[in-house]
Amino acid sequence: MSIQKTILHNGVTVITEQMESVRSVALGIWFKVGSRDELAHEAGLSHFIEHMMFKGTPTHDARGLSEAFDRLGAQQNAFTSKESTCYFASFIDESLPEAFALLSDMVCNATFDEDACALEREVVIEEIARSEDDPEDQVVELFYRNLWPSHTIGLPIGGTRDSVASFDREASLVFRNKHYTGGNCVVAAAGNLEHEQLVELAIKHLEGLPGSAGNDERIAPQVIEGNRQTVHYKDTEQAHLMMGTTTFSSNDDRRFTLSLLNTAFGGTMSSRLFQEIREKQGLVYAVYSRPHLYQGRSAYTIYAGTRPDNANKVIKLIESELSKIAQSSITTGELDLARQATKGGLALSLESTSKRMLRLGDSVLNDLEPLTFDVALQRLDEVTVKDVATLSAELAGSPLLTAVVGPFKDSDKSDESEELELV
C-alpha cells in the first residue's frame, strides 16, 4: 500500500492510497470550508450548500443524480463540519470514472434552483428542530457556544432558524464562488485505483475551479479564561453534562500523546472514567472523553448522562478524576493498555476504504503529513509516560467549562461551587 500526492496547476490536491487487496474505491471531494469560515449572516450556509449540491445540475435533476449513483452500485453522501465539507462515494473500482464525473458535476455545477432552495430551507430547519429535541445534541451546542462565545467555531454547524430562512440561490452562488476554489479542494481516494488515473480525472473535471488560495488565514479561537458553568433548562429524565477545556492545535505533534491519554482516561470501557463512574458507582449509562481537534485551538471534552439528582455527584467525580490524573498521570501499565487498544482500533478502522479516505483528506486539510499504518504505529510507540504526565497536568490545570442540559434553573456563572438547583 502506498500514499501518493499531486498538486494540480489550479491548487487542487489529489491524494491516494492504493489497496490492491480490495475491489472497491472510496472517493471524497473535500473543500476547506465549514461553519468557522462563515460571516454572521452566513451562519449555516456551508451546511445548506452541502444539501443543495444533491438537488440538481444542468445534466441531472435530483432524482437523476440518485439514480445515476444507484446504477453504479455506489453509496454516496456528504457531511459538513466546523472546518470542512466533504462529498463522498464508495463503489466498485471499475466505476471510478463515472463516479468522479457525478461528484464533480455536483460540486462544480449545482444549479441552486430557487424552488429547490425554498424546499431545502424547510428541510434544514426541520433538522435544526430535531437537534433541539435531542438533549445530547443540545448540550454539545451549549458547550461550544460558551467555550468560544466570540468565535465562529463556537456556533452551530447548521446555523439558526433565522439565518437558514434567508438563504437563497444568490447567497449560495456567492458563497460557492468564494470558497469552492482549487486552493481549498482536496480529492482523496483509497482502494483499488491508480494515482495517475485519479490525477487525470481531476484535471478533466475540476479544471474549472478557480485557482485562488485556500482559507489559510483562520483566526485561532481564544483560550478559556476561568472556570464556568452554564445550564439550560429542559424537562428531561436525564441531566446531560459536558465538561472540558481548550488545548493545542490539530497539527501539534502531541496529538498522539493526547490520543493515548484519552484512551486511558475516558475512551474505553476499561478507562478511569468508565470504571469509576459507571462500574463502581453505577451513576451513568454513558460516560466518555473525546478530543475535538481544530486549527489554532482544540477542545477536550467529557460527556456523561445521569439522573438529575445525581448530576452534582457526577460532576464532582469527573473533577476528582481530572485532579488524580494531573497529580499522578497514568501508570506504565495503563499506557501499555491504551497503546494496544489504540493500535487495535486504528488497525480495524483501516480495514475500511472509507476510513482511509477520510484520514487522507483530513491530513491534507490540517497540513499534516499523511501517515501510513506502520508510521502511525511508530508514533504511538514513541509516546512515554512522561509525555502523558506533562499533558495530563496541562489539561487538568486548565480552566474548566461545565455545560448542563436538564431540569435545572438556567444559569451562567463562574462560581462552580454552587450546586445545580432542580426546578
Coordinates of C-alpha atoms in Angstrom, one line a residue:
M1 CA 0.0 0.0 0.0
S2 CA 1.4 3.4 -0.9
I3 CA 0.3 7.0 -0.5
Q4 CA 0.9 9.5 -3.3
K5 CA 0.1 13.2 -3.6
T6 CA -0.1 15.6 -6.5
I7 CA -1.0 19.3 -6.6
L8 CA -2.6 20.5 -9.8
H9 CA -2.0 23.8 -11.5
N10 CA -5.1 25.4 -10.0
G11 CA -4.2 24.3 -6.5
V12 CA -6.4 21.1 -6.2
T13 CA -4.6 18.5 -4.2
V14 CA -5.0 14.8 -5.2
I15 CA -4.0 12.2 -2.7
T16 CA -4.5 8.4 -2.9
E17 CA -3.7 5.3 -1.0
Q18 CA -3.6 2.2 -3.2
M19 CA -5.1 -1.0 -1.7
E20 CA -4.7 -3.8 -4.2
S21 CA -6.4 -6.4 -2.0
V22 CA -9.8 -4.9 -2.4
R23 CA -12.2 -4.3 -5.4
S24 CA -13.7 -1.1 -4.2
V25 CA -12.8 2.6 -4.1
A26 CA -13.8 5.3 -1.6
L27 CA -13.7 8.8 -3.2
G28 CA -14.1 12.1 -1.5
I29 CA -14.0 15.7 -2.9
W30 CA -13.3 17.9 0.1
F31 CA -13.4 21.7 0.5
K32 CA -11.7 23.6 3.3
V33 CA -14.7 25.5 4.4
G34 CA -17.0 24.9 7.3
S35 CA -19.0 26.9 9.8
R36 CA -16.0 28.6 11.3
D37 CA -15.4 30.3 7.9
E38 CA -18.9 31.9 7.7
L39 CA -19.8 35.6 8.3
A40 CA -22.6 36.3 10.8
H41 CA -25.3 36.4 8.1
E42 CA -24.0 33.2 6.6
A43 CA -24.3 31.0 9.7
G44 CA -25.1 27.5 8.4
L45 CA -24.6 28.3 4.8
S46 CA -21.8 25.7 4.4
H47 CA -24.2 23.0 5.5
F48 CA -27.1 24.4 3.4
I49 CA -24.9 24.3 0.3
E50 CA -23.9 20.7 1.1
H51 CA -27.6 19.8 0.9
M52 CA -28.2 21.8 -2.3
M53 CA -25.4 20.0 -4.2
F54 CA -27.6 17.0 -4.4
K55 CA -30.6 18.9 -5.8
G56 CA -29.6 19.1 -9.4
T57 CA -27.2 20.2 -12.1
P58 CA -27.7 21.2 -15.7
T59 CA -27.3 17.5 -16.7
H60 CA -29.1 15.7 -13.8
D61 CA -32.0 16.7 -11.6
A62 CA -32.1 15.5 -8.0
R63 CA -33.7 12.2 -8.8
G64 CA -31.4 11.7 -11.8
L65 CA -28.3 12.1 -9.6
S66 CA -29.6 9.5 -7.2
E67 CA -30.4 7.1 -10.0
A68 CA -27.0 7.6 -11.6
F69 CA -25.3 6.6 -8.4
D70 CA -27.6 3.7 -7.9
R71 CA -26.7 2.4 -11.4
L72 CA -23.1 2.3 -10.3
G73 CA -24.0 0.4 -7.1
A74 CA -22.5 3.3 -5.2
Q75 CA -23.2 4.6 -1.7
Q76 CA -22.9 8.4 -1.7
N77 CA -23.3 11.1 1.0
A78 CA -21.8 14.3 2.3
F79 CA -21.0 16.0 5.6
T80 CA -20.2 19.5 6.9
S81 CA -18.0 20.1 9.9
K82 CA -16.7 23.2 11.6
E83 CA -13.7 23.2 9.2
S84 CA -14.5 21.3 6.1
T85 CA -17.2 20.0 3.7
C86 CA -16.8 16.6 2.0
Y87 CA -18.8 14.9 -0.8
F88 CA -18.0 11.2 -1.0
A89 CA -19.0 7.9 -2.5
S90 CA -17.9 4.2 -2.3
F91 CA -18.2 1.9 -5.4
I92 CA -16.7 -0.9 -7.3
D93 CA -13.3 0.0 -8.7
E94 CA -14.3 -0.1 -12.4
S95 CA -16.9 2.7 -11.8
L96 CA -14.3 5.3 -10.8
P97 CA -14.5 7.5 -13.9
E98 CA -18.3 7.6 -13.8
A99 CA -18.5 8.2 -10.0
F100 CA -15.9 11.0 -10.2
A101 CA -17.8 12.7 -13.0
L102 CA -21.0 12.7 -10.9
L103 CA -19.4 14.1 -7.8
S104 CA -17.5 16.8 -9.7
D105 CA -20.7 17.7 -11.6
M106 CA -22.4 18.3 -8.3
V107 CA -19.7 20.4 -6.7
C108 CA -18.9 22.5 -9.8
N109 CA -22.3 22.8 -11.5
A110 CA -25.1 22.6 -8.9
T111 CA -27.8 25.0 -10.1
F112 CA -29.3 26.1 -6.8
D113 CA -32.8 26.3 -8.2
E114 CA -34.9 28.8 -6.3
D115 CA -37.8 26.4 -5.7
A116 CA -35.3 23.7 -4.5
C117 CA -33.7 26.3 -2.2
A118 CA -37.1 27.0 -0.7
L119 CA -37.8 23.4 -0.1
E120 CA -34.4 22.6 1.4
R121 CA -34.6 25.6 3.8
E122 CA -37.6 23.8 5.4
V123 CA -35.7 20.5 5.5
V124 CA -32.7 22.1 7.2
I125 CA -34.9 23.9 9.7
E126 CA -36.5 20.5 10.5
E127 CA -33.0 19.2 11.0
I128 CA -32.3 22.0 13.5
A129 CA -35.6 21.3 15.3
R130 CA -34.7 17.6 15.6
S131 CA -31.4 18.6 17.1
E132 CA -33.1 20.9 19.6
D133 CA -35.3 17.9 20.7
D134 CA -32.2 15.9 21.4
P135 CA -30.6 16.9 24.8
E136 CA -27.3 15.2 24.0
D137 CA -27.0 17.3 20.8
Q138 CA -28.2 20.4 22.7
V139 CA -25.5 20.1 25.5
V140 CA -22.8 19.9 22.8
E141 CA -24.1 23.2 21.2
L142 CA -24.4 24.8 24.7
F143 CA -20.8 23.8 25.5
Y144 CA -19.3 25.2 22.3
R145 CA -21.3 28.3 22.4
N146 CA -20.0 29.1 25.8
L147 CA -16.4 27.8 25.3
W148 CA -15.9 30.1 22.3
P149 CA -18.6 32.8 22.6
S150 CA -16.8 35.3 20.4
H151 CA -15.6 33.0 17.6
T152 CA -17.5 31.4 14.8
I153 CA -16.1 28.0 15.7
G154 CA -18.4 28.1 18.7
L155 CA -21.6 28.4 16.6
P156 CA -23.8 25.5 15.4
I157 CA -22.8 23.9 12.1
G158 CA -26.4 24.0 10.9
G159 CA -26.9 27.7 11.7
T160 CA -30.1 29.0 13.2
R161 CA -33.7 29.1 12.0
D162 CA -33.4 32.8 11.2
S163 CA -30.2 32.5 9.3
V164 CA -31.3 29.4 7.3
A165 CA -34.6 31.1 6.4
S166 CA -32.7 33.8 4.5
F167 CA -30.6 31.5 2.2
D168 CA -31.4 31.7 -1.5
R169 CA -29.8 31.0 -4.9
E170 CA -27.8 34.2 -4.9
A171 CA -26.3 33.7 -1.4
S172 CA -25.4 30.1 -2.3
L173 CA -23.7 31.0 -5.6
V174 CA -21.7 33.8 -3.9
F175 CA -20.5 31.5 -1.1
R176 CA -19.6 28.7 -3.5
N177 CA -17.6 31.0 -5.8
K178 CA -15.7 32.4 -2.8
H179 CA -14.9 29.1 -1.1
Y180 CA -15.1 26.3 -3.7
T181 CA -11.7 27.1 -5.2
G182 CA -8.8 25.0 -6.3
G183 CA -6.7 26.0 -3.2
N184 CA -9.5 24.8 -1.0
C185 CA -10.1 21.5 -2.7
V186 CA -8.7 18.1 -1.9
V187 CA -9.5 14.9 -3.9
A188 CA -8.9 11.9 -1.6
A189 CA -9.3 8.3 -2.6
A190 CA -8.4 4.9 -1.2
G191 CA -8.9 1.5 -2.7
N192 CA -8.0 -0.4 -5.9
L193 CA -7.0 2.5 -8.1
E194 CA -4.0 4.1 -9.8
H195 CA -2.9 7.5 -8.6
E196 CA -2.3 8.7 -12.2
Q197 CA -5.8 7.9 -13.2
L198 CA -7.3 10.0 -10.4
V199 CA -5.0 12.9 -11.3
E200 CA -6.2 12.7 -14.9
L201 CA -9.8 12.7 -13.8
A202 CA -9.3 15.7 -11.5
I203 CA -7.7 17.6 -14.3
K204 CA -10.6 16.8 -16.6
H205 CA -13.4 17.5 -14.2
L206 CA -12.1 20.1 -11.8
E207 CA -10.1 22.4 -14.1
G208 CA -13.0 24.8 -13.9
L209 CA -12.4 25.6 -10.2
P210 CA -10.8 29.0 -9.8
G211 CA -7.1 28.7 -8.7
S212 CA -7.3 31.1 -5.8
A213 CA -5.7 30.3 -2.5
G214 CA -7.4 28.4 0.3
N215 CA -8.8 29.6 3.7
D216 CA -5.4 29.7 5.3
E217 CA -5.8 32.8 7.4
R218 CA -8.0 31.3 10.0
I219 CA -8.0 33.1 13.4
A220 CA -7.4 30.8 16.3
P221 CA -10.2 30.6 18.9
Q222 CA -9.4 32.1 22.3
V223 CA -8.2 30.2 25.4
I224 CA -10.9 29.7 28.0
E225 CA -10.4 32.1 31.0
G226 CA -11.6 30.9 34.4
N227 CA -13.9 28.1 35.4
R228 CA -17.5 28.5 34.2
Q229 CA -20.8 26.7 34.5
T230 CA -23.7 27.2 32.1
V231 CA -27.1 25.5 32.5
H232 CA -30.0 25.2 30.1
Y233 CA -33.4 24.2 31.3
K234 CA -35.1 21.2 29.6
D235 CA -37.7 18.9 31.1
T236 CA -35.7 15.6 30.7
E237 CA -35.4 12.3 32.5
Q238 CA -31.6 12.6 32.5
A239 CA -29.2 15.5 33.0
H240 CA -26.8 15.7 30.1
L241 CA -23.3 17.0 31.1
M242 CA -20.4 18.2 29.0
M243 CA -17.2 19.3 30.7
G244 CA -14.0 20.4 29.0
T245 CA -11.3 22.8 28.2
T246 CA -9.1 24.1 25.3
T247 CA -5.9 22.6 24.1
F248 CA -3.4 22.7 21.3
S249 CA -3.9 22.9 17.5
S250 CA -4.9 20.0 15.3
N251 CA -1.4 19.8 13.7
D252 CA 0.5 19.6 17.1
D253 CA 2.7 16.6 17.4
R254 CA 1.3 16.0 20.9
R255 CA -1.9 14.7 19.3
F256 CA -0.5 11.2 19.6
T257 CA 0.0 11.7 23.3
L258 CA -3.5 13.1 23.6
S259 CA -4.9 10.1 21.8
L260 CA -3.3 7.7 24.3
L261 CA -4.2 9.8 27.3
N262 CA -7.8 10.0 26.2
T263 CA -8.0 6.2 25.7
A264 CA -6.8 5.7 29.3
F265 CA -8.9 8.4 30.8
G266 CA -12.3 8.0 29.1
G267 CA -12.0 6.4 25.7
T268 CA -12.8 2.8 26.5
M269 CA -14.7 0.5 28.9
S270 CA -11.5 -0.1 30.9
S271 CA -10.8 3.7 31.2
R272 CA -10.8 5.5 34.5
L273 CA -14.0 7.4 33.9
F274 CA -16.0 4.4 32.8
Q275 CA -14.7 2.2 35.6
E276 CA -15.2 4.8 38.4
I277 CA -18.5 6.4 37.4
R278 CA -20.3 3.6 35.8
E279 CA -18.8 0.3 37.0
K280 CA -18.1 1.3 40.6
Q281 CA -20.7 3.9 41.3
G282 CA -23.5 2.9 38.8
L283 CA -24.4 6.6 38.2
V284 CA -24.4 6.6 34.4
Y285 CA -25.1 4.6 31.4
A286 CA -22.8 6.6 29.1
V287 CA -19.6 8.5 30.1
Y288 CA -16.7 9.2 27.8
S289 CA -14.0 11.7 26.9
R290 CA -13.0 12.9 23.5
P291 CA -10.6 15.3 21.8
H292 CA -12.0 17.6 19.1
L293 CA -9.1 18.9 17.1
Y294 CA -9.3 22.2 15.2
Q295 CA -6.8 24.5 13.6
G296 CA -5.4 27.0 16.0
R297 CA -7.0 25.7 19.1
S298 CA -8.9 22.5 20.0
A299 CA -11.2 21.2 22.7
Y300 CA -11.1 18.3 25.1
T301 CA -14.4 17.2 26.4
I302 CA -16.1 14.8 28.8
Y303 CA -19.7 13.7 28.4
A304 CA -22.0 12.0 30.9
G305 CA -25.7 11.4 31.2
T306 CA -27.2 10.8 34.6
R307 CA -30.4 11.2 36.6
P308 CA -30.8 14.9 37.7
D309 CA -30.4 14.0 41.4
N310 CA -27.0 12.6 40.6
A311 CA -25.7 15.4 38.5
N312 CA -23.7 17.2 41.2
K313 CA -22.1 13.9 42.3
V314 CA -21.1 13.0 38.7
I315 CA -19.6 16.5 38.1
K316 CA -17.6 16.1 41.3
L317 CA -16.4 12.7 40.4
I318 CA -15.2 13.9 37.0
E319 CA -13.4 16.8 38.6
S320 CA -11.8 14.3 41.0
E321 CA -10.6 12.0 38.2
L322 CA -9.1 15.0 36.4
S323 CA -7.3 16.0 39.6
K324 CA -5.9 12.5 40.1
I325 CA -4.6 12.2 36.6
A326 CA -2.9 15.6 36.9
Q327 CA -1.2 14.6 40.2
S328 CA 0.0 11.2 39.2
S329 CA -0.7 10.8 35.5
I330 CA -1.3 7.2 34.3
T331 CA 0.8 4.2 35.1
T332 CA 3.1 2.3 32.7
G333 CA 0.5 -0.5 32.6
E334 CA -2.3 1.9 31.7
L335 CA -0.2 3.4 29.0
D336 CA 0.6 0.0 27.5
L337 CA -3.1 -0.9 27.6
A338 CA -4.1 2.3 26.0
R339 CA -1.4 1.9 23.3
Q340 CA -2.6 -1.6 22.4
A341 CA -6.3 -0.5 22.4
T342 CA -5.5 2.5 20.2
K343 CA -3.4 0.4 17.8
G344 CA -6.2 -2.2 17.5
G345 CA -8.8 0.5 16.9
L346 CA -6.6 2.0 14.2
A347 CA -6.0 -1.3 12.5
L348 CA -9.7 -2.2 12.5
S349 CA -10.6 1.2 11.1
L350 CA -8.1 0.9 8.3
E351 CA -9.9 -2.3 7.0
S352 CA -12.3 0.3 5.5
T353 CA -11.5 2.2 2.3
S354 CA -13.8 4.9 3.5
K355 CA -11.9 5.4 6.8
R356 CA -8.6 5.5 4.9
M357 CA -10.1 8.2 2.5
L358 CA -11.2 10.2 5.5
R359 CA -7.8 10.1 7.1
L360 CA -6.1 11.2 3.8
G361 CA -8.5 14.2 3.3
D362 CA -8.3 15.3 6.9
S363 CA -4.5 15.2 6.9
V364 CA -4.1 17.4 3.9
L365 CA -6.7 19.9 5.2
N366 CA -4.8 20.1 8.5
D367 CA -1.4 20.5 6.9
L368 CA -0.3 17.1 8.2
E369 CA 1.9 14.5 6.6
P370 CA -0.3 11.6 5.6
L371 CA 1.0 8.6 7.6
T372 CA 1.0 5.0 6.7
F373 CA -0.3 2.5 9.2
D374 CA 3.3 1.5 10.2
V375 CA 4.4 5.1 10.7
A376 CA 1.3 5.8 12.8
L377 CA 2.1 2.8 15.0
Q378 CA 5.7 4.0 15.4
R379 CA 4.4 7.5 16.5
L380 CA 2.2 5.8 19.1
D381 CA 5.1 3.7 20.3
E382 CA 7.2 6.8 20.9
V383 CA 4.9 8.3 23.5
T384 CA 6.2 7.9 27.0
V385 CA 4.6 8.1 30.5
K386 CA 6.4 11.4 31.0
D387 CA 4.8 12.8 27.8
V388 CA 1.4 11.8 29.1
A389 CA 2.1 13.2 32.6
T390 CA 3.0 16.6 31.2
L391 CA -0.1 16.8 29.0
S392 CA -2.3 15.5 31.9
A393 CA -1.1 18.2 34.2
E394 CA -1.7 20.8 31.4
L395 CA -5.2 19.7 30.7
A396 CA -6.3 19.3 34.3
G397 CA -4.7 22.6 35.2
S398 CA -6.7 24.5 32.6
P399 CA -9.9 26.3 33.3
L400 CA -12.9 24.1 33.0
L401 CA -16.3 24.8 31.4
T402 CA -19.3 22.7 32.5
A403 CA -22.4 22.7 30.4
V404 CA -25.6 21.1 31.6
V405 CA -29.0 20.4 29.9
G406 CA -31.7 19.2 32.2
P407 CA -34.5 20.2 34.7
F408 CA -32.5 22.9 36.4
K409 CA -32.7 26.6 36.6
D410 CA -31.0 28.4 33.7
S411 CA -27.7 29.9 34.8
D412 CA -24.4 31.1 33.5
K413 CA -21.9 31.7 36.3
S414 CA -18.2 31.5 37.1
D415 CA -18.7 30.1 40.6
E416 CA -18.8 26.3 40.2
S417 CA -19.1 25.7 43.9
E418 CA -22.8 26.4 43.7
E419 CA -24.8 23.3 43.2
L420 CA -27.4 22.7 40.5
E421 CA -30.9 23.5 41.6
L422 CA -33.7 21.4 40.3
V423 CA -36.8 23.2 39.1

